[in-house]
PDB file of C-alpha atoms in Angstrom:
ATOM      1  CA  UNK A  23      17.704  24.231 -51.559  1.00  0.00           C
ATOM      2  CA  UNK A  24      14.857  21.766 -51.171  1.00  0.00           C
ATOM      3  CA  UNK A  25      14.835  18.105 -50.357  1.00  0.00           C
ATOM      4  CA  UNK A  26      13.985  15.604 -53.078  1.00  0.00           C
ATOM      5  CA  UNK A  27      12.297  12.215 -53.050  1.00  0.00           C
ATOM      6  CA  UNK A  28      14.317   9.885 -55.264  1.00  0.00           C
ATOM      7  CA  UNK A  29      13.807   6.595 -57.069  1.00  0.00           C
ATOM      8  CA  UNK A  30      13.830   4.237 -54.092  1.00  0.00           C
ATOM      9  CA  UNK A  31      10.464   5.620 -52.957  1.00  0.00           C
ATOM     10  CA  UNK A  32       8.748   4.206 -56.047  1.00  0.00           C
ATOM     11  CA  UNK A  33       6.582   1.237 -55.050  1.00  0.00           C
ATOM     12  CA  UNK A  34       7.771   1.573 -51.429  1.00  0.00           C
ATOM     13  CA  UNK A  35       5.887   4.768 -50.581  1.00  0.00           C
ATOM     14  CA  UNK A  36       6.568   4.690 -46.871  1.00  0.00           C
ATOM     15  CA  UNK A  37       4.893   7.754 -45.378  1.00  0.00           C
ATOM     16  CA  UNK A  38       6.792   8.091 -42.095  1.00  0.00           C
ATOM     17  CA  UNK A  39       8.203  11.370 -43.456  1.00  0.00           C
ATOM     18  CA  UNK A  40       4.764  12.949 -43.645  1.00  0.00           C
ATOM     19  CA  UNK A  41       4.244  12.831 -39.875  1.00  0.00           C
ATOM     20  CA  UNK A  42       7.282  14.983 -39.129  1.00  0.00           C
ATOM     21  CA  UNK A  43       6.958  17.600 -41.891  1.00  0.00           C
ATOM     22  CA  UNK A  44       6.084  20.947 -40.280  1.00  0.00           C
ATOM     23  CA  UNK A  45       4.938  22.540 -43.559  1.00  0.00           C
ATOM     24  CA  UNK A  46       2.999  19.698 -45.239  1.00  0.00           C
ATOM     25  CA  UNK A  47       5.141  19.754 -48.377  1.00  0.00           C
ATOM     26  CA  UNK A  48       4.642  16.093 -49.329  1.00  0.00           C
ATOM     27  CA  UNK A  49       2.320  15.157 -52.176  1.00  0.00           C
ATOM     28  CA  UNK A  50       1.018  11.659 -52.824  1.00  0.00           C
ATOM     29  CA  UNK A  51       0.727   9.797 -56.083  1.00  0.00           C
ATOM     30  CA  UNK A  52      -0.371   6.223 -56.708  1.00  0.00           C
ATOM     31  CA  UNK A  53       2.979   4.646 -55.787  1.00  0.00           C
ATOM     32  CA  UNK A  54       5.375   7.518 -54.998  1.00  0.00           C
ATOM     33  CA  UNK A  55       5.662  10.630 -52.847  1.00  0.00           C
ATOM     34  CA  UNK A  56       7.180  13.948 -53.870  1.00  0.00           C
ATOM     35  CA  UNK A  57       8.255  17.096 -52.067  1.00  0.00           C
ATOM     36  CA  UNK A  58       7.046  20.495 -53.233  1.00  0.00           C
ATOM     37  CA  UNK A  59      10.267  22.524 -53.542  1.00  0.00           C
ATOM     38  CA  UNK A  60       8.341  25.758 -53.050  1.00  0.00           C
ATOM     39  CA  UNK A  61       7.006  24.586 -49.681  1.00  0.00           C
ATOM     40  CA  UNK A  62      10.040  22.694 -48.320  1.00  0.00           C
ATOM     41  CA  UNK A  63      11.883  24.676 -45.641  1.00  0.00           C
ATOM     42  CA  UNK A  64      14.977  22.445 -45.559  1.00  0.00           C
ATOM     43  CA  UNK A  65      14.382  21.381 -41.966  1.00  0.00           C
ATOM     44  CA  UNK A  66      15.801  17.859 -42.600  1.00  0.00           C
ATOM     45  CA  UNK A  67      13.261  16.223 -40.273  1.00  0.00           C
ATOM     46  CA  UNK A  68      12.023  13.887 -42.999  1.00  0.00           C
ATOM     47  CA  UNK A  69      15.419  12.472 -43.948  1.00  0.00           C
ATOM     48  CA  UNK A  70      15.997  10.148 -40.961  1.00  0.00           C
ATOM     49  CA  UNK A  71      12.338   9.070 -40.982  1.00  0.00           C
ATOM     50  CA  UNK A  72      12.464   7.513 -44.451  1.00  0.00           C
ATOM     51  CA  UNK A  73      12.962   3.728 -44.155  1.00  0.00           C
ATOM     52  CA  UNK A  74      13.906   3.615 -47.847  1.00  0.00           C
ATOM     53  CA  UNK A  75      16.517   6.389 -47.480  1.00  0.00           C
ATOM     54  CA  UNK A  76      14.947   7.981 -50.556  1.00  0.00           C
ATOM     55  CA  UNK A  77      15.008  11.620 -49.412  1.00  0.00           C
ATOM     56  CA  UNK A  78      18.109  13.646 -50.235  1.00  0.00           C
ATOM     57  CA  UNK A  79      19.151  17.273 -50.209  1.00  0.00           C
ATOM     58  CA  UNK A  80      18.959  18.621 -53.742  1.00  0.00           C
ATOM     59  CA  UNK A  81      22.744  19.113 -53.830  1.00  0.00           C
ATOM     60  CA  UNK A  82      23.284  15.476 -52.781  1.00  0.00           C
ATOM     61  CA  UNK A  83      21.104  13.839 -55.440  1.00  0.00           C
ATOM     62  CA  UNK A  84      23.377  11.591 -57.527  1.00  0.00           C
ATOM     63  CA  UNK A  85      23.862  12.605 -61.149  1.00  0.00           C
ATOM     64  CA  UNK A  86      21.933   9.571 -62.391  1.00  0.00           C
ATOM     65  CA  UNK A  87      18.873  10.710 -60.392  1.00  0.00           C
ATOM     66  CA  UNK A  88      19.039  14.493 -60.951  1.00  0.00           C
ATOM     67  CA  UNK A  89      15.869  14.259 -63.067  1.00  0.00           C
ATOM     68  CA  UNK A  90      13.981  13.578 -59.821  1.00  0.00           C
ATOM     69  CA  UNK A  91      14.486  17.236 -58.862  1.00  0.00           C
ATOM     70  CA  UNK A  92      12.293  18.392 -61.745  1.00  0.00           C
ATOM     71  CA  UNK A  93       9.970  15.405 -61.328  1.00  0.00           C
ATOM     72  CA  UNK A  94       9.254  16.335 -57.695  1.00  0.00           C
ATOM     73  CA  UNK A  95       8.418  19.906 -58.713  1.00  0.00           C
ATOM     74  CA  UNK A  96       6.218  18.776 -61.599  1.00  0.00           C
ATOM     75  CA  UNK A  97       4.228  16.152 -59.701  1.00  0.00           C
ATOM     76  CA  UNK A  98       3.845  18.301 -56.572  1.00  0.00           C
ATOM     77  CA  UNK A  99       1.770  20.617 -58.742  1.00  0.00           C
ATOM     78  CA  UNK A 100      -0.489  17.756 -59.842  1.00  0.00           C
ATOM     79  CA  UNK A 101      -0.853  15.478 -56.828  1.00  0.00           C
ATOM     80  CA  UNK A 102      -2.717  16.193 -53.568  1.00  0.00           C
ATOM     81  CA  UNK A 103      -0.937  17.010 -50.338  1.00  0.00           C
ATOM     82  CA  UNK A 104      -0.671  14.106 -47.929  1.00  0.00           C
ATOM     83  CA  UNK A 105      -1.166  15.188 -44.328  1.00  0.00           C
ATOM     84  CA  UNK A 106      -0.836  12.010 -42.309  1.00  0.00           C
ATOM     85  CA  UNK A 107       0.998   8.721 -42.309  1.00  0.00           C
ATOM     86  CA  UNK A 108      -0.580   5.738 -44.063  1.00  0.00           C
ATOM     87  CA  UNK A 109       0.313   2.079 -44.200  1.00  0.00           C
ATOM     88  CA  UNK A 110       2.823   1.311 -46.961  1.00  0.00           C
ATOM     89  CA  UNK A 111       1.957  -1.045 -49.800  1.00  0.00           C
ATOM     90  CA  UNK A 112       1.997  -4.702 -48.719  1.00  0.00           C
ATOM     91  CA  UNK A 113       5.044  -5.405 -50.889  1.00  0.00           C
ATOM     92  CA  UNK A 114       6.983  -2.250 -49.973  1.00  0.00           C
ATOM     93  CA  UNK A 115       9.784  -4.116 -48.225  1.00  0.00           C
ATOM     94  CA  UNK A 116      10.286  -6.303 -51.300  1.00  0.00           C
ATOM     95  CA  UNK A 117      10.800  -3.194 -53.480  1.00  0.00           C
ATOM     96  CA  UNK A 118      13.036  -1.354 -51.020  1.00  0.00           C
ATOM     97  CA  UNK A 119      16.555  -1.127 -52.429  1.00  0.00           C
ATOM     98  CA  UNK A 120      15.741  -2.298 -55.958  1.00  0.00           C
ATOM     99  CA  UNK A 121      17.117  -0.190 -58.786  1.00  0.00           C
ATOM    100  CA  UNK A 122      15.560   0.720 -62.105  1.00  0.00           C
ATOM    101  CA  UNK A 123      12.157   1.517 -60.613  1.00  0.00           C
ATOM    102  CA  UNK A 124      11.418   4.670 -62.634  1.00  0.00           C
ATOM    103  CA  UNK A 125       9.619   2.528 -65.211  1.00  0.00           C
ATOM    104  CA  UNK A 126       7.066   1.627 -62.514  1.00  0.00           C
ATOM    105  CA  UNK A 127       6.206   5.212 -61.558  1.00  0.00           C
ATOM    106  CA  UNK A 128       2.460   5.750 -61.846  1.00  0.00           C
ATOM    107  CA  UNK A 129       1.367   9.272 -62.540  1.00  0.00           C
TER     108      UNK A 129
END
């Protein structure tokens, strides 16, 4: 079972999780992060680090967001690995907690 980055990361893209990942399984897109399920070792270190609370165990992803499991796997194969923390977008706090953000995902 891997961990999954869910909708609340879109347009927030806090990267605190990247600093604690021992296997560098995070990949960065324009306004979203994903976890490579093949690399994730289920250590849980990233979960408490996410200010947006967007990282969930695969089994805990709500039904309405289950498509993020496949989306993480797909985009991890396309996007580069992110190895260190970066500043979040200037408006990240404004987007944190908003729903319906999938339409804003930039690939």
